[in-house]
Short mmCIF file of C-alpha atoms and ligand atoms in Angstrom, two decimals:
data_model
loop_
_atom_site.label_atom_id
_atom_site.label_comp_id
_atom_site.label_asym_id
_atom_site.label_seq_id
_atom_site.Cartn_x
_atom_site.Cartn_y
_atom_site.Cartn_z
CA UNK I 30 0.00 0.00 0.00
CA UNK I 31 3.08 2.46 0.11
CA UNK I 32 3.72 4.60 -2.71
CA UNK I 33 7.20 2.94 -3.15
CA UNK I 34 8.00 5.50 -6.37
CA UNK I 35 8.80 7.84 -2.95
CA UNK I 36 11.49 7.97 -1.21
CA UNK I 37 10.36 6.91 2.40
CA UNK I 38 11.30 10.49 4.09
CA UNK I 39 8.98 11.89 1.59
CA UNK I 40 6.49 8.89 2.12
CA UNK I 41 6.53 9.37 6.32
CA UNK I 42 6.72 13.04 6.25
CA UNK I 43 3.78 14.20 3.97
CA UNK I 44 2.25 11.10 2.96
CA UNK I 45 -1.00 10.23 5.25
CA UNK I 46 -3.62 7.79 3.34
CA UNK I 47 -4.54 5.79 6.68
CA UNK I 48 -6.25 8.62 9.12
CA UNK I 49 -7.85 11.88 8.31
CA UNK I 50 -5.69 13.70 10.34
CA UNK I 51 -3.58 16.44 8.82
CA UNK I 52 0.23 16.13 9.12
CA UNK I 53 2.43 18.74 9.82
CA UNK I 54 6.47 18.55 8.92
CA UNK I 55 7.13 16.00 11.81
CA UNK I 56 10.59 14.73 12.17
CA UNK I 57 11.11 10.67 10.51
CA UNK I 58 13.87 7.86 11.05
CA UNK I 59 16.63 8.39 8.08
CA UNK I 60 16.55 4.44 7.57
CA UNK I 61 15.12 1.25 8.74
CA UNK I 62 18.60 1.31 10.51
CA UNK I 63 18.13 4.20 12.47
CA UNK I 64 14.70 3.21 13.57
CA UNK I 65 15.79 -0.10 14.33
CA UNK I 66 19.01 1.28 16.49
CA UNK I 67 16.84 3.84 18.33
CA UNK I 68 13.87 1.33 19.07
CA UNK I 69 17.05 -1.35 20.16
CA UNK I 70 18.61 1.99 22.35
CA UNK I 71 15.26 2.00 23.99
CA UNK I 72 14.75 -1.37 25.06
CA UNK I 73 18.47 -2.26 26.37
CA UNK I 74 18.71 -0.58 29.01
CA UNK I 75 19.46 -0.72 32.99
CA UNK I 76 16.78 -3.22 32.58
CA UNK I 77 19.18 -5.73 30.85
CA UNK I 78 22.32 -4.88 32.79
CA UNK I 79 21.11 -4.43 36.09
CA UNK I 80 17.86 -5.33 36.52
CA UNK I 81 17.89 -8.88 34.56
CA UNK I 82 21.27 -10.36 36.44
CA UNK I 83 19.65 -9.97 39.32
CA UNK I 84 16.33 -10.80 39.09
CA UNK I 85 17.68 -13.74 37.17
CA UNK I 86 20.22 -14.43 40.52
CA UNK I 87 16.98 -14.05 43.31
CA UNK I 88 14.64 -16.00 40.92
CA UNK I 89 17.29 -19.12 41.23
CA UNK I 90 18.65 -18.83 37.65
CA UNK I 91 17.63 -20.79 33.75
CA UNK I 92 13.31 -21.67 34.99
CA UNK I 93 13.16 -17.70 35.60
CA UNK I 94 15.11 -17.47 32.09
CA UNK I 95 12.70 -19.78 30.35
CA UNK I 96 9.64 -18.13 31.93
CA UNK I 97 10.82 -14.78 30.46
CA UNK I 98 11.72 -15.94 27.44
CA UNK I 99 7.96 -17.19 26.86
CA UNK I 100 6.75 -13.56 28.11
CA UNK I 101 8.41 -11.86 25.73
CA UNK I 102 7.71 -14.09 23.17
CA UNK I 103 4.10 -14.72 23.59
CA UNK I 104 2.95 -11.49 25.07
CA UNK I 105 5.89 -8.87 24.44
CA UNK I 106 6.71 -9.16 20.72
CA UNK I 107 3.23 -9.13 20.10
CA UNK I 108 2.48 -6.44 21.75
CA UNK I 109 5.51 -4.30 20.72
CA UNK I 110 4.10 -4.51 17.30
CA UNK I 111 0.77 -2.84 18.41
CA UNK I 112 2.49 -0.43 20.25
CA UNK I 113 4.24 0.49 17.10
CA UNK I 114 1.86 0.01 15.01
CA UNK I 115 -0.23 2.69 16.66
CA UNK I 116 2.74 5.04 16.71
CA UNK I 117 3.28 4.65 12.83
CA UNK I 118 -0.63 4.45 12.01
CA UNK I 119 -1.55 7.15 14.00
CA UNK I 120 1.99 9.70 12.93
CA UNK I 121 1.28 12.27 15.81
CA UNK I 122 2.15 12.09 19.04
CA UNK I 123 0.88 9.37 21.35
CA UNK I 124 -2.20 11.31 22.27
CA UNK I 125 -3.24 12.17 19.25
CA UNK I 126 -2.34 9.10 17.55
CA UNK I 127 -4.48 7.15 19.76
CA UNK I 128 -7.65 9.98 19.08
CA UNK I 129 -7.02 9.40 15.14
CA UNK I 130 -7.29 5.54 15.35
CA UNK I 131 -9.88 5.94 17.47
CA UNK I 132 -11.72 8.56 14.90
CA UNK I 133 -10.82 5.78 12.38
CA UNK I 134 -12.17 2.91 14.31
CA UNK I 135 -15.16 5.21 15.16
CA UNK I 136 -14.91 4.75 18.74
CA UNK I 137 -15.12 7.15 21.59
CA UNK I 138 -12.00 9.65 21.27
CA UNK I 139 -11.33 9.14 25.23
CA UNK I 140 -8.87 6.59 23.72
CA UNK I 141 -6.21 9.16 23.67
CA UNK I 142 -6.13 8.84 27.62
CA UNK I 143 -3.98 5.19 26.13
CA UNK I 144 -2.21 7.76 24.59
CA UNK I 145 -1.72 9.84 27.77
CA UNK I 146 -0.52 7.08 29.83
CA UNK I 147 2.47 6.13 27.97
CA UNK I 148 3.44 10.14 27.62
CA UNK I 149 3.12 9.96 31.44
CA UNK I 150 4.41 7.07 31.96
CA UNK I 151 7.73 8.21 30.08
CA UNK I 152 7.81 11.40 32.24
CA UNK I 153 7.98 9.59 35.83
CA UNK I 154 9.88 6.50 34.01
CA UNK I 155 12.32 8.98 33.75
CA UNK I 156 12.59 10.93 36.74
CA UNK I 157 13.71 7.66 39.01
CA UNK I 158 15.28 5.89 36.00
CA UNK I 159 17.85 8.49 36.01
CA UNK I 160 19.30 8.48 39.53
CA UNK I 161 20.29 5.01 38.53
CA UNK I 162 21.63 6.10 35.38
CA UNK I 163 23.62 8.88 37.59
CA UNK I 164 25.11 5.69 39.71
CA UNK I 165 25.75 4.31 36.46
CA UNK I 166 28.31 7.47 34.86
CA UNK I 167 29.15 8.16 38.49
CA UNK I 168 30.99 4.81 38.70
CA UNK I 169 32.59 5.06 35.51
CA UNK I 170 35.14 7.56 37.57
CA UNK I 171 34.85 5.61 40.44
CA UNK I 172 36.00 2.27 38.50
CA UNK I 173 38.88 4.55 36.73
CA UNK I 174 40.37 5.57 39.91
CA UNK I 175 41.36 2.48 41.06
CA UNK I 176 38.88 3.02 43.83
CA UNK I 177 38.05 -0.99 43.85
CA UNK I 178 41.79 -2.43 43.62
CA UNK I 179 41.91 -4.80 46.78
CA UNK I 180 38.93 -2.96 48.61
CA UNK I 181 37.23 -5.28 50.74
CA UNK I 182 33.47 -6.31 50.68
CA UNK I 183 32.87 -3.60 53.38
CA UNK I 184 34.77 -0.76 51.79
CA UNK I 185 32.74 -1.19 48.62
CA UNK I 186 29.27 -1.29 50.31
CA UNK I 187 30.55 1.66 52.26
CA UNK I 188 30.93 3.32 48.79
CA UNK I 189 28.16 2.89 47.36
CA UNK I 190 26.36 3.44 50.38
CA UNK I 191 28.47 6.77 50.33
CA UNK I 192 27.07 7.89 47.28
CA UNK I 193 23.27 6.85 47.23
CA UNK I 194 23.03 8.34 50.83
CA UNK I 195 24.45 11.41 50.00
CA UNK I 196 21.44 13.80 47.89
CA UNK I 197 23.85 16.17 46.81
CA UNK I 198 26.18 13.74 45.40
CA UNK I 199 23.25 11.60 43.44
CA UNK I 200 21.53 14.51 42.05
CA UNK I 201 24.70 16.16 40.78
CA UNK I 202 24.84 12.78 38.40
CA UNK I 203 21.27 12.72 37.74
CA UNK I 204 21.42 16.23 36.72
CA UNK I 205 24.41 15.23 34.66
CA UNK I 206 22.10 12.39 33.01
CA UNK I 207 19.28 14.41 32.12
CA UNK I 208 21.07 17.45 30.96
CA UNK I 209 22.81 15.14 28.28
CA UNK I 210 18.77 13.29 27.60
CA UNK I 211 17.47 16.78 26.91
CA UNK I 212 20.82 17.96 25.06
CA UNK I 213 20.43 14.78 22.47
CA UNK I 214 16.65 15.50 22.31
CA UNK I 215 16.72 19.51 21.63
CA UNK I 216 19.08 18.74 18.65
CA UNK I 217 16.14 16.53 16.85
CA UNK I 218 15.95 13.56 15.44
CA UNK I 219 18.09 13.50 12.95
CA UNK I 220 21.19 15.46 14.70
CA UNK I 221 20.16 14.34 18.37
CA UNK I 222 18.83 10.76 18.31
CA UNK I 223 20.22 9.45 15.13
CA UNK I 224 23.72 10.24 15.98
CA UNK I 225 23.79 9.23 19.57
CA UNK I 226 22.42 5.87 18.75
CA UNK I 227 24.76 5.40 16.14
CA UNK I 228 27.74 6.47 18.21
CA UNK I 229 26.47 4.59 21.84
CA UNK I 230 24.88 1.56 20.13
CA UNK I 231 27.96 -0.01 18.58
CA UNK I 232 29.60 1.52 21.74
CA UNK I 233 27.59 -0.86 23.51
CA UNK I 234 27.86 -4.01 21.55
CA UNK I 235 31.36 -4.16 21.26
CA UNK I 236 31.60 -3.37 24.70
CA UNK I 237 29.15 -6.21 26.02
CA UNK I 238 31.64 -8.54 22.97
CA UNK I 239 35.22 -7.43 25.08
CA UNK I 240 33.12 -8.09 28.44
CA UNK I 241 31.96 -11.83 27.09
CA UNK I 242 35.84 -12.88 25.88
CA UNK I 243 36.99 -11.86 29.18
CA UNK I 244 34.42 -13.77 31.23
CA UNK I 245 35.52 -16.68 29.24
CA UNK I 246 38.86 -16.18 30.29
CA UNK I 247 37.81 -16.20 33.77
CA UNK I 248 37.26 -20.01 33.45
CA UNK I 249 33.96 -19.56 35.35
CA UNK I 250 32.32 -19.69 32.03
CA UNK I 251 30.49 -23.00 32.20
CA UNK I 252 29.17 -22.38 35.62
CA UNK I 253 27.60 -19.13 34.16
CA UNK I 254 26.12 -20.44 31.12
CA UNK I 255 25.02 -23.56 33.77
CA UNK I 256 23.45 -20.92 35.98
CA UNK I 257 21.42 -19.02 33.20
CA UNK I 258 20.22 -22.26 31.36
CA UNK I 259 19.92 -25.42 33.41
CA UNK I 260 16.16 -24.92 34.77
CA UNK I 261 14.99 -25.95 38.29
CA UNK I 262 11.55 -25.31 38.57
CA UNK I 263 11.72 -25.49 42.65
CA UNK I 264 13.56 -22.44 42.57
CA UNK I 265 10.16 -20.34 41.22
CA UNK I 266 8.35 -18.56 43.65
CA UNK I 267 4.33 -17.82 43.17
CA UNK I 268 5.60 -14.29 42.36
CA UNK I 269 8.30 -15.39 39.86
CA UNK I 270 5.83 -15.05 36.76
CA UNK I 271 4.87 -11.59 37.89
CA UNK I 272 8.33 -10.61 37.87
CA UNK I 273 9.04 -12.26 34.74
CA UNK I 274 6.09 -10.54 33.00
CA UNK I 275 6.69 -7.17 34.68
CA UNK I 276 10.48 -7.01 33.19
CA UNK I 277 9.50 -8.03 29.51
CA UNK I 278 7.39 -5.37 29.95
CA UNK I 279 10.18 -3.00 31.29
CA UNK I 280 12.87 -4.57 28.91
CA UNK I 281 10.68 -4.04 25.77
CA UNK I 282 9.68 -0.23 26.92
CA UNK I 283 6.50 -1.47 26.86
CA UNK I 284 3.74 1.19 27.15
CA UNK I 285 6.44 3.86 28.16
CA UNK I 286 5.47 6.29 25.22
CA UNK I 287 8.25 6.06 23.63
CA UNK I 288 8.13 2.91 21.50
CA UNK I 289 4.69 4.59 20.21
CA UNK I 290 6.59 7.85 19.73
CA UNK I 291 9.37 5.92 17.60
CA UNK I 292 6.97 4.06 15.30
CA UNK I 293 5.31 7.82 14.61
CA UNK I 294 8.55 8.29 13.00
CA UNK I 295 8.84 5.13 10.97
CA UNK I 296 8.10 4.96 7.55
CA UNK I 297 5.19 3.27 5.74
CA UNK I 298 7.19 1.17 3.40
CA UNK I 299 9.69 -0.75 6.52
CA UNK I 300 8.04 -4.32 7.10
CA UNK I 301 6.66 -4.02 11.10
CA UNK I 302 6.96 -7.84 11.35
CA UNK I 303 10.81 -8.10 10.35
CA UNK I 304 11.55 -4.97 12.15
CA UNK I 305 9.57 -5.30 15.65
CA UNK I 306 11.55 -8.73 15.83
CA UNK I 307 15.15 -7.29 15.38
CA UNK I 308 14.62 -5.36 18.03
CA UNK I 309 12.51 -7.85 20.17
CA UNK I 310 15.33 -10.55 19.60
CA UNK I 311 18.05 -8.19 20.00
CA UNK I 312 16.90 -6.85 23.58
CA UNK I 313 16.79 -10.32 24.46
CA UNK I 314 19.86 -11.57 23.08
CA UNK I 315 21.79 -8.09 24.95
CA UNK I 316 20.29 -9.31 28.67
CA UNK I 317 21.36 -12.76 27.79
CA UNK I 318 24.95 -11.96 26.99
CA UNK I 319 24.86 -9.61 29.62
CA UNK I 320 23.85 -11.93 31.97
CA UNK I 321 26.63 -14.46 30.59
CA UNK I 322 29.51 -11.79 30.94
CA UNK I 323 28.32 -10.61 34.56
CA UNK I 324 28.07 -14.63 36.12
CA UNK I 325 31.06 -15.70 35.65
CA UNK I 326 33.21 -12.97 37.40
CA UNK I 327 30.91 -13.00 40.16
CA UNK I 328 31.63 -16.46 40.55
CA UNK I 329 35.04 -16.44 39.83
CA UNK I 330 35.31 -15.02 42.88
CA UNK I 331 33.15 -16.82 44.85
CA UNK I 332 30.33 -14.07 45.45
CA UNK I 333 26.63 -14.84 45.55
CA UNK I 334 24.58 -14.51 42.43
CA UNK I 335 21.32 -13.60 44.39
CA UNK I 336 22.47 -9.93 45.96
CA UNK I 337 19.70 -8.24 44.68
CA UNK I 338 20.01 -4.53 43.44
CA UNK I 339 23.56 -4.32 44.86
CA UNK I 340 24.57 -6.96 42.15
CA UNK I 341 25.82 -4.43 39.94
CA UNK I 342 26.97 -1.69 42.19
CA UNK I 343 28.75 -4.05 44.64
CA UNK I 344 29.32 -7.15 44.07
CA UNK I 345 30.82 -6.93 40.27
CA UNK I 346 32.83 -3.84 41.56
CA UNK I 347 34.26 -6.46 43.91
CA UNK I 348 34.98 -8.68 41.57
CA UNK I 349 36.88 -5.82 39.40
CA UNK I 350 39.03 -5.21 42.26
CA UNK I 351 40.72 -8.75 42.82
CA UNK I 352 40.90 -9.43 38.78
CA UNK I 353 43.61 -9.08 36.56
CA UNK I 354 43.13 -5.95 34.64
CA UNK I 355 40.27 -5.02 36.66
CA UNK I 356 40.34 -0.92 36.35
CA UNK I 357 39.96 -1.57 32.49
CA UNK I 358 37.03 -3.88 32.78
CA UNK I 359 35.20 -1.83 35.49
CA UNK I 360 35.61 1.40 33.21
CA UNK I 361 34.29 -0.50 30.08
CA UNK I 362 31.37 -2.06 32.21
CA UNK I 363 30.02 1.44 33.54
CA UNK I 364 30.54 2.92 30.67
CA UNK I 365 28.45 0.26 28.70
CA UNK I 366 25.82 0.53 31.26
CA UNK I 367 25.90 4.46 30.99
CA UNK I 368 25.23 4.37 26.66
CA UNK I 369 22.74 1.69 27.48
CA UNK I 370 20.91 4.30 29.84
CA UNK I 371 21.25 7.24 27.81
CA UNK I 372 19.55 5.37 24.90
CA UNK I 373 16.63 4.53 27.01
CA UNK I 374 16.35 7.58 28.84
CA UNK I 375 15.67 9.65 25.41
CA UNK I 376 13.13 7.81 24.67
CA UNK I 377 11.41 8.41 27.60
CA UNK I 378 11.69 12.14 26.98
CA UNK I 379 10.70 11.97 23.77
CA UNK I 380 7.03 11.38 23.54
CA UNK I 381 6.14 14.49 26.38
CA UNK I 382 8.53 16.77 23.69
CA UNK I 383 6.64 15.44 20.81
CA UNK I 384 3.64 16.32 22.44
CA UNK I 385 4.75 20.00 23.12
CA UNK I 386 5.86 20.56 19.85
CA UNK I 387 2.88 18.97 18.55
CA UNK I 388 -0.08 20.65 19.97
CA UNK I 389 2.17 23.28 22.04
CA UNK I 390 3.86 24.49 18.61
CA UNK I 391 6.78 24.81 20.80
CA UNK I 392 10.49 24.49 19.29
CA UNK I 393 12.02 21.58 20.53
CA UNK I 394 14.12 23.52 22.49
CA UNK I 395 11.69 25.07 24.72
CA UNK I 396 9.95 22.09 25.52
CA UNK I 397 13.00 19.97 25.91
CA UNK I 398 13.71 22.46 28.88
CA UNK I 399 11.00 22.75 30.16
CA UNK I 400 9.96 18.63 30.40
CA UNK I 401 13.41 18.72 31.54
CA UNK I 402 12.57 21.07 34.80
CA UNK I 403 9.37 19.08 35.57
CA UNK I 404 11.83 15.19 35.71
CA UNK I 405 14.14 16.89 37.40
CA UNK I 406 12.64 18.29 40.29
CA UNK I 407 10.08 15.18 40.82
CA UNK I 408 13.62 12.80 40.58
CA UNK I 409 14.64 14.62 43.09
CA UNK I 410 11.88 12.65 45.78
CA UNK I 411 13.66 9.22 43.87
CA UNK I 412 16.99 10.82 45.29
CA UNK I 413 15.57 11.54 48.88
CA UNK I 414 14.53 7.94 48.82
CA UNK I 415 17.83 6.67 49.70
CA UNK I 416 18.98 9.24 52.37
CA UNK I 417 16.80 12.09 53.91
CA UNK I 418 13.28 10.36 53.21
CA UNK I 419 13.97 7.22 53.38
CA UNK I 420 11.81 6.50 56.66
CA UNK I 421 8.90 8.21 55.06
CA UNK I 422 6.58 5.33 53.43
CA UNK I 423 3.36 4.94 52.00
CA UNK I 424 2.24 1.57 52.17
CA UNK I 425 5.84 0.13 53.19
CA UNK I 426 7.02 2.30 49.99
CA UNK I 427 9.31 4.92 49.85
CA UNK I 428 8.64 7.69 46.95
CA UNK I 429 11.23 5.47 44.55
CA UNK I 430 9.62 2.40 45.07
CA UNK I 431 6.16 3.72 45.29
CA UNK I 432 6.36 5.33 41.40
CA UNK I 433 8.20 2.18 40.42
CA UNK I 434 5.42 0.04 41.80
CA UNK I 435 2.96 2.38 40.46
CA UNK I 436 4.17 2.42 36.47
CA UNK I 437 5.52 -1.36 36.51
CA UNK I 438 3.28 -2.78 38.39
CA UNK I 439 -0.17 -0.84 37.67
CA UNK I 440 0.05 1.51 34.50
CA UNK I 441 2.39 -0.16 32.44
CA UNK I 442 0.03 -3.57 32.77
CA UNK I 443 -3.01 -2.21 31.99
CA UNK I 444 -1.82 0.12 29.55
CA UNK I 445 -0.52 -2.90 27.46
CA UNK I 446 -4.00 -4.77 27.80
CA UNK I 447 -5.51 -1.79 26.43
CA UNK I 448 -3.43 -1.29 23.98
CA UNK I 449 -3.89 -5.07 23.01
CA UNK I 450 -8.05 -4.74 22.96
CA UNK I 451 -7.20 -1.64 20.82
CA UNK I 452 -5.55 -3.38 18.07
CA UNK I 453 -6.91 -6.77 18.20
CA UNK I 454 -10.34 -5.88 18.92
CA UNK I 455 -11.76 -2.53 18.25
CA UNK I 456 -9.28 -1.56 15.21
CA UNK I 457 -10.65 -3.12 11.65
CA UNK I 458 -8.98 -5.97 10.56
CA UNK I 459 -7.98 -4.37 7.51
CA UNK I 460 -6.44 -1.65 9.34
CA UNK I 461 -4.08 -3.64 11.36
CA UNK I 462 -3.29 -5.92 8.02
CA UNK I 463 -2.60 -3.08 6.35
CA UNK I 464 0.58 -2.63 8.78
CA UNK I 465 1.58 -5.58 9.73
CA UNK I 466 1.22 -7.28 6.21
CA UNK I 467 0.63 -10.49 4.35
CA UNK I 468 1.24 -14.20 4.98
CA UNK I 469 1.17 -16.44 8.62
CA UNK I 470 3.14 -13.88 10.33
CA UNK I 471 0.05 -11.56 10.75
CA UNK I 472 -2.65 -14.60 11.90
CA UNK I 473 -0.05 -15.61 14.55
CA UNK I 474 -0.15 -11.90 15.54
CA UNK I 475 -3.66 -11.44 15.73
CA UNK I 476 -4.35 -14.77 17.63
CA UNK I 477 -1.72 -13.46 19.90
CA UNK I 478 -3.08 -10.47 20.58
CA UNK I 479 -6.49 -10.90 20.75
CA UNK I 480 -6.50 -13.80 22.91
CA UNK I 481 -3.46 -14.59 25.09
CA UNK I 482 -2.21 -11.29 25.62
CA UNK I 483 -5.18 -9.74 27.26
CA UNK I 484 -5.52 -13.21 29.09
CA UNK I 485 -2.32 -13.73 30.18
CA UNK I 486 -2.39 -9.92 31.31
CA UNK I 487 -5.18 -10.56 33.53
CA UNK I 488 -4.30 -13.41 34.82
CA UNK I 489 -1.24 -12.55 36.02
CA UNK I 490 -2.45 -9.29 37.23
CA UNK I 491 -5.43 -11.01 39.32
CA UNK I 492 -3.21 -13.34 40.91
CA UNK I 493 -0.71 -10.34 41.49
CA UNK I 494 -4.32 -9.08 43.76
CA UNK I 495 -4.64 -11.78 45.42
CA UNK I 496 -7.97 -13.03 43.14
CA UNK I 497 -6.98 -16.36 41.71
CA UNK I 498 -4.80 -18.00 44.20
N1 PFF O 13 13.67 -0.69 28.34
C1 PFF O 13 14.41 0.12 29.27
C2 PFF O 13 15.34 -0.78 30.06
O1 PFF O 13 15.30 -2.00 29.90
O2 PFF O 13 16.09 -0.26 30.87
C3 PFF O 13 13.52 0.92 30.19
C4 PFF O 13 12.40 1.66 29.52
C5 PFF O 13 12.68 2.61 28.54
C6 PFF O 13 11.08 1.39 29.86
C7 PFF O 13 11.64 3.27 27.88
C8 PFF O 13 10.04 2.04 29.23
C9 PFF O 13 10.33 2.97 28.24
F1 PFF O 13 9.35 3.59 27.64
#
């Protein structure tokens, strides 16, 4: 159905036979490339460095593995492509993409609040995501100056309890995070995002490839590989599934905005199926791998796989100060977890800037500082979490853990089931063909969507309340 005689910048920029909606000079992808690096930039992330290790180390290793692996299979794939889908469908923002399907679908425009959700979510996202991302460039220095050489177990807990406890100190490098975020993202998409996915990508790769050989060298190897991949089903909890479904969610910036955001960028004539799983697969492939360089060294020198949070932070900074070369490798690691941040963290910024711009008619530049203002000073409550709030709780919660809970645990859910009824249910059949295309690729899609991702959604979620225990 694309007028292939165009070239696609012409074809996503002016071009707009699906919804009624007029179309202003938005910003599009240069290639399927770019698109492909930024969506990949999104989705590896602290989730796959940090968070995956160690959820993989308290879950008891390969059954949590396999149980992800058929979450984001079954139900995050599937629903990437919607999200996208919408995005590319809709070519406005996510609010307004949501109101023009709707308008298409003729159904109630109160859709857009879909829309809303994953512009919001993006904004809080952000505002905790990057104090960890300030940890993250923080210890890049840290690493370099031979801080870890020979410290023991209690020196580097002090240090890192040194620097979360300390506000000034944590939202100096948070400030440092988002002021590069909203640099990237006032330069546009072709100057801004393009380029710093096609520096910090590669960046990342062949940092993750050194990490790997080394791990190998470590000898530990086998145990690693043994760890991630020999499953032991006694070693699931009841929550394990909720965890597993919660971080495909996370991994795959599921219902952040930003994935929706990307695909209103993407051009008509780029197959969605082919695409959507380069950058499923390669998301997975990065939190395997990472997993598989980060095992190894911590048992290599005898540490505990299961540490929790502290996994990265602690224990592998350990690990970096009794190994050969150790400096080197902590530098490279923090610096690889820093690009994979960065990449992420735009595209959490993205969709509230597209909306500004959008409806605001603001330059890019004004809304990138203001957005900018607004993370900031609500990250700073993520930042008191640690040190002066930390005794003040809402349900058990503090402020960090209570917006984390909130977004992962509530928003992000239900946005995706909505997002799945949306495409599998309420948009025409032709509509949805139209993007996704021909052949057995698009049935398995559908049946997907329309059946086991809204079920699997709500079953996990009612067990999650308590309902179907
Ligand atoms: N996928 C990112 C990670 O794994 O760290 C986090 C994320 C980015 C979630 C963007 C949601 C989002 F919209």
């Amino acid at each position: 159905m694309s007028n292939k005689s165009l070239s696609a910048d012409a074809v996503s920029c002016f071009e707009d036979s699906q919804v009624n909606a007029p179309v202003g000079r938005r910003g599009h992808w240069s290639s399927r490339l770019m698109f492909i690096l930024a969506a990949t930039g999104s989705a590896v992330g602290l989730g796959n460095i940090w968070k995956f290790p160690y959820i993989t180390g308290e879950n008891g290793g390969g059954a949590f593995v396999l149980l992800y692996l058929g979450c984001i299979a079954l139900i995050g794939i599937p629903l990437l492509m919607a999200e996208i889908l919408i995005g590319r469908r809709g070519k406005h923002s996510p609010p307004d993409s949501m109101k023009a399907l709707a308008q298409e679908a003729g159904v109630s425009s109160r859709w857009k609040l879909l829309g809303w959700a994953g512009v919001i979510t993006g904004f809080v996202l952000l505002s905790f995501y990057l104090v960890v991302a300030g940890w993250a460039v923080s210890y890049i220095f840290t690493a370099g100056s031979g801080a870890f050489n020979d410290a023991s177990s209690d020196d580097i807990g002090g240090m890192f309890g040194a620097l979360v406890g300390d506000p000034v100190a944590s939202t100096v490098w948070g400030t440092v995070v988002l002021a590069i975020t909203a640099t990237i993202i006032i330069k546009g998409i072709r100057q801004g995002l393009e380029r710093a996915v096609s520096i910090m990508m590669p960046g990342l790769f062949v940092i993750l490839l050194i990490l790997v050989g080394y791990s190998v060298s470590t000898g530990y190897f086998g145990r690693g590989v043994e760890f991630m991949f020999n499953p032991d089903f006694s070693k699931l909890t009841g929550t394990s599934v909720l965890v597993a479904l919660g971080h495909a969610f996370f991994s795959l910036s599921l219902a952040g905005g930003g994935m929706m955001t990307y695909g209103s960028y993407l051009s008509k004539d780029v197959s969605l199926g082919k695409t959507v799983m380069t950058v499923g697969l390669l998301d997975t492939v990065v939190a395997l791998i990472a997993g598989l360089a980060i095992f190894p060294i911590v048992f290599s020198n005898g540490l505990e796989p299961g540490a929790g949070p502290g996994l990265i932070f602690v224990t592998l900074p350990l690990a970096f100060g009794q190994m050969p070369f150790g400096q080197i490798v902590g530098v490279l690691f923090f610096v690889m977890l820093s690009f994979a941040a960065l990449t992420s963290a735009i595209s959490l910024l993205e969709p509230a800037v597209s909306w500004l711009t959008e409806k605001r008619g603001m330059t890019r530049f004004k809304a990138g500082v203001l957005t900018s203002v607004g993370i900031w000073v609500l990250s700073l409550g993520s930042v008191f979490s640690f040190n002066i709030w930390q005794n003040y709780t809402l349900f058990g919660k503090t402020f960090f853990d209570t917006l984390d809970y909130l977004t992962s645990g509530w928003i992000m859910p239900l946005s995706g089931l909505a997002m799945a009824v949306f495409t599998g249910w309420i948009m025409t059949r032709s509509a949805t063909y139209e993007e996704v295309g021909d052949g057995w690729g698009y049935r398995i899609w559908r049946f997907l969507i329309r059946y086991i991702v809204p079920v699997a959604i709500l079953a996990i979620f009612f067990h999650a309340i308590g309902v179907l225990d």
